XYZ file of C-alpha atoms in Angstrom:
558
model
C 89.375 68.511 95.066
C 92.974 69.584 94.411
C 92.488 73.789 94.220
C 95.617 73.798 92.483
C 95.545 72.450 89.105
C 99.022 72.589 86.653
C 98.840 73.058 83.125
C 102.410 72.177 81.073
C 101.548 72.521 77.607
C 104.365 75.610 76.294
C 104.052 78.876 76.578
C 106.842 80.324 75.636
C 106.342 81.337 71.740
C 108.642 84.266 70.069
C 105.147 85.228 68.090
C 103.148 87.977 70.350
C 100.413 90.028 69.973
C 100.757 93.540 69.665
C 99.966 96.036 66.386
C 103.684 97.290 66.140
C 102.818 99.507 63.429
C 99.957 101.376 65.848
C 101.172 104.675 67.116
C 102.667 104.321 70.850
C 103.178 100.295 70.652
C 106.743 100.403 70.860
C 107.535 99.349 67.730
C 111.096 100.472 67.331
C 114.070 98.003 68.604
C 116.339 99.266 70.750
C 119.657 97.820 71.133
C 119.522 98.417 74.893
C 115.431 98.072 76.606
C 114.943 101.224 78.198
C 112.552 103.302 79.255
C 113.867 106.880 77.567
C 115.492 107.752 74.483
C 114.133 111.471 74.711
C 112.575 113.896 76.976
C 110.677 116.412 75.376
C 110.011 119.698 77.483
C 107.845 123.077 77.549
C 109.003 126.489 77.371
C 107.158 128.984 78.823
C 106.669 127.803 82.800
C 109.154 124.952 82.330
C 112.109 126.269 81.131
C 111.720 129.422 81.625
C 109.569 132.027 83.769
C 106.382 132.484 81.799
C 105.996 136.381 80.456
C 103.042 136.236 78.195
C 103.562 136.497 74.372
C 107.627 136.790 75.151
C 109.158 137.907 71.789
C 112.037 140.089 73.707
C 115.540 137.636 74.589
C 116.029 139.513 77.449
C 113.341 139.042 79.384
C 114.163 135.432 78.994
C 114.750 133.789 82.590
C 115.370 130.109 83.558
C 113.038 128.338 86.292
C 115.881 127.684 89.009
C 118.124 123.866 88.488
C 117.037 124.390 85.280
C 120.592 124.459 83.539
C 122.028 121.508 85.835
C 119.055 119.168 85.241
C 118.739 119.582 81.395
C 122.822 118.236 82.246
C 122.089 115.445 83.566
C 119.718 114.582 80.495
C 122.601 114.818 78.399
C 125.054 113.124 80.465
C 122.532 110.078 80.986
C 122.681 109.836 76.523
C 119.073 111.289 76.493
C 118.218 113.753 73.890
C 115.971 116.726 74.010
C 113.637 118.602 72.819
C 111.613 121.613 73.232
C 107.920 121.543 72.323
C 106.033 124.723 72.469
C 102.632 126.257 71.808
C 103.489 129.661 70.669
C 99.296 131.343 69.386
C 101.536 135.210 69.633
C 102.827 134.479 65.813
C 99.344 133.787 64.623
C 97.849 136.804 66.704
C 101.002 139.034 65.517
C 102.259 139.538 69.106
C 106.094 138.826 67.774
C 107.569 137.385 64.980
C 109.219 134.413 63.927
C 112.167 135.973 64.076
C 111.487 137.206 67.522
C 110.561 134.083 68.500
C 113.898 132.514 66.777
C 116.043 134.992 68.705
C 114.075 134.034 72.234
C 114.794 130.608 71.614
C 119.064 131.685 71.162
C 119.117 133.046 73.997
C 117.159 129.908 75.962
C 119.786 127.741 73.974
C 122.688 130.309 75.173
C 121.278 129.955 78.689
C 120.403 126.337 79.023
C 123.069 124.549 76.470
C 122.083 122.742 73.089
C 118.571 121.269 72.475
C 118.010 118.291 70.136
C 114.804 120.400 68.576
C 112.346 122.741 68.264
C 109.197 121.345 67.493
C 106.313 125.253 67.879
C 102.967 125.352 67.203
C 102.312 129.120 65.643
C 98.168 128.219 65.349
C 95.698 129.900 67.724
C 92.479 127.393 69.590
C 90.234 128.354 66.552
C 93.015 127.324 63.900
C 91.810 123.636 64.382
C 95.059 122.237 63.881
C 96.476 118.988 64.852
C 99.742 120.616 66.630
C 98.755 122.737 69.251
C 98.309 120.858 72.779
C 96.920 118.925 74.116
C 96.357 117.794 69.953
C 99.739 114.924 70.057
C 100.719 116.112 66.551
C 104.001 117.944 68.219
C 104.831 115.203 70.691
C 104.917 112.972 67.157
C 106.641 115.490 65.373
C 109.350 115.280 67.752
C 109.835 111.439 67.740
C 110.295 111.674 64.150
C 112.968 114.056 64.389
C 114.485 112.186 67.321
C 114.354 109.023 65.810
C 112.188 107.323 68.129
C 108.548 106.500 69.381
C 106.129 108.430 71.214
C 106.132 105.746 73.748
C 109.720 106.217 74.545
C 109.278 110.164 75.586
C 108.715 111.664 78.508
C 106.919 115.164 78.109
C 107.511 117.636 81.589
C 105.320 120.735 81.228
C 103.289 123.111 83.923
C 99.436 122.413 82.865
C 97.136 119.947 81.836
C 97.309 120.454 77.928
C 101.036 119.200 78.016
C 100.300 115.804 80.072
C 97.219 115.762 77.592
C 99.364 115.970 74.397
C 101.914 113.425 75.975
C 99.162 110.790 76.791
C 97.476 111.358 73.563
C 100.425 110.549 71.695
C 101.721 107.369 73.626
C 104.387 109.380 76.067
C 104.504 109.519 79.136
C 104.089 112.829 81.169
C 105.121 114.997 84.025
C 103.298 117.585 85.381
C 105.369 120.028 86.856
C 102.714 122.975 88.737
C 103.336 126.686 88.948
C 101.218 128.860 90.146
C 98.322 129.294 87.234
C 98.139 125.518 87.424
C 94.537 124.705 87.599
C 94.314 121.948 90.712
C 91.577 119.459 88.341
C 94.834 119.192 86.067
C 97.053 118.214 88.995
C 94.347 115.713 89.908
C 94.135 114.288 86.307
C 98.066 113.763 86.397
C 99.351 110.840 86.519
C 102.770 112.192 87.305
C 103.298 114.941 89.616
C 106.757 116.709 90.288
C 107.524 119.689 92.474
C 109.869 121.680 89.760
C 112.528 120.546 86.784
C 114.925 119.290 88.821
C 113.344 117.020 90.639
C 111.014 115.571 87.449
C 114.983 114.907 86.050
C 115.969 112.743 89.177
C 112.434 111.081 89.006
C 113.065 109.962 85.137
C 116.594 108.988 85.545
C 115.673 107.156 88.815
C 113.027 105.261 86.423
C 115.370 104.358 83.723
C 117.937 103.237 85.803
C 115.682 101.182 88.091
C 114.687 98.649 85.406
C 117.813 97.992 84.426
C 119.589 95.202 87.069
C 123.026 96.347 88.554
C 124.071 92.483 88.810
C 122.779 89.621 87.326
C 122.408 86.365 88.763
C 125.761 84.465 89.800
C 124.392 81.293 88.550
C 122.178 80.122 85.961
C 118.453 80.274 86.409
C 117.889 77.241 85.716
C 113.393 77.153 86.724
C 112.330 80.585 88.008
C 108.955 81.178 89.702
C 107.115 84.085 89.255
C 103.614 84.892 90.867
C 101.430 87.560 90.295
C 97.645 86.423 91.964
C 94.669 88.711 91.861
C 92.780 89.948 88.358
C 93.503 89.254 84.560
C 94.180 93.155 84.679
C 96.784 92.977 87.325
C 98.606 89.531 85.157
C 98.511 91.366 81.866
C 100.743 94.437 83.810
C 103.470 91.966 85.119
C 104.112 91.029 81.558
C 106.886 92.949 81.151
C 108.360 91.953 84.255
C 107.664 87.879 83.308
C 109.601 88.050 79.730
C 112.253 89.929 81.664
C 112.867 86.547 83.816
C 112.107 84.342 81.070
C 114.984 85.708 79.263
C 117.300 84.441 82.367
C 116.027 81.407 83.042
C 115.501 78.041 81.414
C 111.870 77.752 82.625
C 109.614 80.009 84.075
C 106.581 78.716 86.045
C 103.394 81.143 87.135
C 101.751 80.999 90.298
C 98.135 82.795 89.565
C 94.760 83.296 91.242
C 91.913 81.526 89.437
C 90.316 85.835 88.625
C 93.818 85.683 86.152
C 93.886 82.525 84.515
C 92.844 83.450 81.482
C 95.189 86.340 81.119
C 97.774 83.979 82.786
C 97.245 81.974 79.448
C 97.537 84.974 76.970
C 101.172 85.948 77.643
C 104.164 84.813 76.593
C 107.580 83.867 78.223
C 105.998 81.481 80.323
C 105.774 77.590 80.207
C 103.629 75.985 82.657
C 101.124 77.249 85.170
C 99.419 76.552 88.854
C 96.272 78.275 89.695
C 95.612 78.491 93.572
C 93.977 81.178 95.093
C 95.560 83.674 97.783
C 93.215 84.051 100.795
C 95.489 86.929 101.570
C 95.473 88.789 97.830
C 91.191 87.680 97.383
C 89.000 90.823 97.235
C 86.267 87.925 98.697
C 88.372 84.800 100.385
C 87.113 82.510 102.151
C 88.627 80.731 105.091
C 92.108 80.066 105.618
C 92.782 75.879 104.817
C 95.670 74.833 106.689
C 95.365 71.613 104.300
C 95.422 73.868 101.229
C 98.510 75.518 101.968
C 100.341 72.684 102.465
C 98.926 71.068 99.428
C 100.449 74.336 97.504
C 103.648 74.372 99.487
C 104.321 71.171 98.184
C 103.393 71.704 94.994
C 105.499 74.713 94.936
C 108.632 72.746 96.242
C 108.145 70.232 93.515
C 108.889 73.132 90.840
C 112.252 73.020 91.575
C 112.597 77.136 91.140
C 115.789 78.126 91.378
C 114.521 81.627 92.674
C 111.224 83.215 93.061
C 109.756 86.644 92.000
C 106.770 87.595 93.711
C 104.691 89.707 92.036
C 102.522 92.189 93.993
C 100.582 95.724 93.582
C 101.408 98.444 95.366
C 98.394 98.028 98.479
C 99.344 94.098 98.509
C 101.878 91.913 101.018
C 104.244 89.088 99.227
C 105.706 88.134 102.551
C 102.324 85.369 103.756
C 103.539 83.548 99.991
C 107.361 83.732 101.129
C 107.030 82.376 103.835
C 105.327 79.071 102.355
C 107.942 79.960 99.451
C 110.891 79.305 102.554
C 108.509 76.061 103.867
C 108.856 74.804 99.968
C 112.313 75.134 100.030
C 113.367 77.323 97.751
C 116.777 79.385 98.660
C 116.503 82.843 96.546
C 113.100 85.137 96.930
C 112.770 88.907 95.517
C 109.538 91.008 95.920
C 108.757 94.114 97.057
C 107.425 94.724 100.558
C 108.000 97.376 103.074
C 107.448 95.496 106.080
C 110.538 94.084 107.661
C 110.890 90.757 105.919
C 113.573 89.155 108.208
C 114.211 86.179 106.409
C 111.625 85.503 104.590
C 113.176 87.850 101.053
C 117.065 87.880 99.584
C 115.780 90.999 97.690
C 113.773 93.209 100.092
C 113.147 95.618 96.995
C 111.323 99.328 97.297
C 109.434 101.286 94.663
C 108.422 105.319 95.342
C 104.310 105.409 95.283
C 102.912 106.185 92.106
C 105.123 104.081 89.765
C 102.894 102.206 86.901
C 102.895 98.648 87.316
C 104.510 97.758 84.646
C 107.578 99.508 85.617
C 107.109 98.348 88.991
C 107.288 94.583 88.391
C 109.694 95.181 85.914
C 111.887 97.162 88.706
C 111.957 94.082 90.463
C 112.577 91.612 87.522
C 115.598 93.962 87.578
C 116.369 93.855 91.027
C 116.018 90.410 91.153
C 118.949 90.302 88.443
C 117.106 89.693 85.262
C 116.737 92.760 82.342
C 114.540 92.138 78.494
C 116.493 91.056 75.953
C 117.698 93.952 73.378
C 114.972 94.824 70.809
C 112.087 93.420 73.797
C 110.061 97.359 74.667
C 108.668 97.224 77.878
C 105.348 97.515 76.341
C 102.581 95.247 76.822
C 102.695 91.995 74.882
C 100.171 88.721 73.826
C 101.030 85.507 72.287
C 99.768 85.418 69.027
C 99.192 81.538 68.779
C 97.359 82.156 72.253
C 94.281 85.023 70.379
C 91.893 83.325 68.034
C 90.543 84.931 65.150
C 88.249 87.459 65.326
C 84.304 86.715 64.706
C 83.588 87.109 60.844
C 79.751 88.434 62.519
C 81.289 91.807 63.684
C 82.482 93.025 60.592
C 85.883 95.023 59.082
C 88.068 96.355 61.362
C 87.904 99.669 62.384
C 84.788 100.096 64.803
C 84.910 101.203 68.176
C 84.718 99.130 71.665
C 82.800 100.360 74.296
C 83.003 97.833 77.510
C 80.814 99.661 79.966
C 81.520 96.990 82.543
C 84.418 95.435 85.512
C 84.306 93.471 88.594
C 84.854 96.196 90.523
C 81.148 97.891 90.281
C 83.369 101.589 91.048
C 85.478 101.582 88.382
C 82.173 100.446 85.392
C 80.249 103.274 83.465
C 76.822 103.831 84.738
C 75.325 101.942 82.383
C 73.508 105.300 81.525
C 76.600 106.976 80.524
C 77.256 104.394 78.554
C 73.965 104.243 76.936
C 74.127 107.985 76.164
C 77.891 107.454 74.549
C 76.599 104.734 72.316
C 74.194 106.829 70.511
C 76.506 109.837 70.084
C 79.075 107.740 69.050
C 76.357 106.133 66.376
C 74.967 109.216 65.425
C 78.676 110.636 64.578
C 79.311 107.476 62.208
C 81.215 105.186 64.578
C 80.271 101.861 64.416
C 79.956 100.304 68.604
C 80.870 97.188 69.765
C 78.753 96.827 73.039
C 80.838 94.080 75.540
C 81.139 92.434 78.991
C 81.305 89.129 80.503
C 77.980 86.929 80.950
C 76.857 87.836 83.979
C 76.940 91.695 82.388
C 74.432 90.744 79.347
C 71.441 92.834 80.559
C 73.929 95.886 81.012
C 75.438 95.478 77.707
C 71.892 94.723 76.012
C 70.536 98.313 77.874
C 73.755 99.616 76.140
C 74.140 98.905 72.834
C 70.615 99.441 72.267
C 70.986 102.947 72.053
C 72.848 102.047 68.518
C 75.214 99.244 69.021
C 75.942 96.036 68.098
C 75.959 93.715 71.280
C 78.666 91.496 72.664
C 77.794 90.434 75.955
C 79.078 86.936 76.965
C 79.704 86.291 74.127
C 83.478 86.232 74.534
C 86.128 84.720 76.585
C 89.611 86.893 77.818
C 91.426 85.773 74.444
C 88.057 86.295 72.382
C 87.950 89.695 73.572
C 91.762 90.268 73.310
C 90.786 89.827 68.983
C 88.310 92.208 69.160
C 90.229 94.704 70.710
C 93.545 94.414 68.358
C 91.068 95.543 65.337
C 89.389 98.402 66.806
C 90.188 102.256 66.411
C 89.569 102.743 70.084
C 88.320 101.407 72.859
C 85.854 103.421 75.189
C 86.651 101.535 78.600
C 87.254 102.491 82.453
C 90.541 100.594 84.550
C 89.507 96.874 84.239
C 90.966 94.626 81.856
C 90.154 95.060 78.719
C 92.424 98.421 79.014
C 94.790 96.557 79.315
C 94.194 94.565 76.281
C 94.225 97.422 73.917
C 97.200 98.561 75.318
C 99.292 94.978 74.224
C 97.448 96.147 70.706
C 98.577 99.348 70.854
C 94.754 100.208 70.576
C 94.133 104.063 71.502
C 91.866 104.257 74.539
C 89.724 106.334 76.034
C 89.926 106.162 79.396
C 87.090 106.638 81.277
C 89.193 106.259 85.039
C 87.319 106.241 88.548
C 89.872 107.792 90.626
C 89.732 104.996 93.148
C 93.450 103.916 92.216
C 96.013 106.278 90.934
C 95.878 106.693 87.560
C 99.806 107.282 86.746
C 99.813 102.920 88.531
C 96.865 102.088 86.624
C 96.024 104.223 83.757
C 96.599 102.441 80.018
C 100.588 102.159 79.866
C 102.363 103.173 76.874
C 99.495 103.853 74.640
C 97.882 106.730 73.247
C 95.308 108.025 75.938
C 92.859 110.510 76.541
C 91.487 109.905 80.330
C 87.682 111.213 80.996
C 86.049 111.282 84.192
C 86.413 114.003 87.677
C 89.571 113.028 89.263
C 89.731 114.684 91.890
C 85.534 112.874 93.318
C 85.738 112.419 96.753
C 86.663 108.140 95.935
C 89.586 109.383 95.093
C 92.623 106.617 96.288
C 90.078 105.003 98.372
C 90.798 101.779 96.841
C 86.925 100.791 97.362
C 85.189 98.071 94.733
C 81.993 99.300 95.321
C 81.782 102.956 94.251
C 81.584 105.043 98.266
C 79.796 107.899 97.151
C 76.660 108.313 96.233
C 75.601 108.507 93.079
C 79.135 107.302 91.247
C 80.163 111.150 90.788
C 83.928 110.092 88.854
C 82.271 108.937 85.880
C 77.973 109.866 85.878
C 78.628 114.179 84.515
C 81.096 112.316 81.486
C 79.732 113.957 78.608
C 79.523 111.806 75.231
C 80.969 115.030 73.335
C 83.916 114.538 75.361
C 84.144 110.989 74.518
C 83.448 112.413 70.751
C 86.396 114.851 71.100
C 88.795 112.451 72.398
C 88.130 110.250 69.547
C 89.088 113.301 67.560
C 92.175 113.884 69.600
C 93.215 110.325 69.271
C 92.342 110.650 64.954
C 89.515 108.083 65.365
C 87.522 109.357 62.478
C 83.827 108.518 62.281
C 84.369 106.312 59.276
C 85.962 104.231 61.376
C 88.880 105.013 60.338
C 92.270 106.518 61.418
């Protein structure tokens, strides 16, 4: 029996399934697809030396290299805003007039900012603007005429990164002596100082823009993304970029990613075939199967192949098969020497989010997203069925406790306590999972939720997720379904892989769990530490707090 299967039906529908009206969904069209319109900056400890409760302009001292770094951002056309907590106003340590004098001195030394957003409250005031609440980020985006997903916030403590994430913006942590180690561990993007943060912002911005387009029209492009559903979903923006510059796109994926491939816009044809150098539990290499795959790929008649991989995978075995199939132009990321296997050998620094990593490869191959297509995850609208009527009205919270990799699953006893706490707080909770997770979902849902374990395929799960107020989930496919629908995520993220690369992309998120647990960066599929310490300590109260930060109410509204 042949292992490769083809679906010839058309998949290049212009309709996409993304809630454009949700915060962080990237709903504002741009005439030129870029990652960021604006950079938001914390004040004390980031732009200037931290002088507690300073109301004296004479004490303003810029951090080293600040003026030159900010001028680089201005020259690149990025707008700048300061977002700062100033509880000294509430405590009476200085007046508004004194604060404005300090800000005038900052601008005298560092240049003009397009906006200043200040939270004048103390923690006890319960406002929605004091970082890590996202209010200042939302306000800055409105002031600058953009959306949070097109902003990056630079700060020196976890509150800054938390505010950025909760609004769906990117957050860069520049640690100082007051930054706690756990804040550094939890941050997805860390820079050594402000100039380094600016350099990386500009590098990432430029990396998704092709320097040179293909010299000849691309009639058929072969794109490759093997591995699981989540891997395929995060490659979606890059595949759309290739589709914008090619008449026809054929996607090669593995069996574990096929359901996700069915949901992607921009794909005209799918070839399914397992790749033994990618699959986590591969069988022996079958020479006949490899010859069959090479012949099938040759029959595609591709002008170009773009091989997308995760940061720990090699594109070179497939590149050899593609050469044998007669494909003349092959692009891939490869730190290893590729010899003559690649025409475009691309490299990406460690830590770049997987969607941007893939977009940068597409750009290196000469492709970019079309005008008005934001670099966010999207699904084909016509591939997602109607939401089942018996799950009730929109506005529920989805809890997905499982994962194909057990190291990333929420311990059932923790998930059970979370469901109970959510139900007690007035949330309607839907517990989802695959057919092999029915026992777990039944146990978890018994605490006060509705058990949907095994009731939906991936497309059906996408429909349920899209109508949720929030999704509580680990690092697994439904987190990326939520990102594709613009649904906020409470991320129970096991640190076996970097959060900055695999966390929910461009969607409001609160991260929970021990980011410094011993399993950190092991890439382990099964928990290597007794007791699953990275997630076993998650407090249900923290989940409730996270939902409040994301403006998700117990009545099912937002």
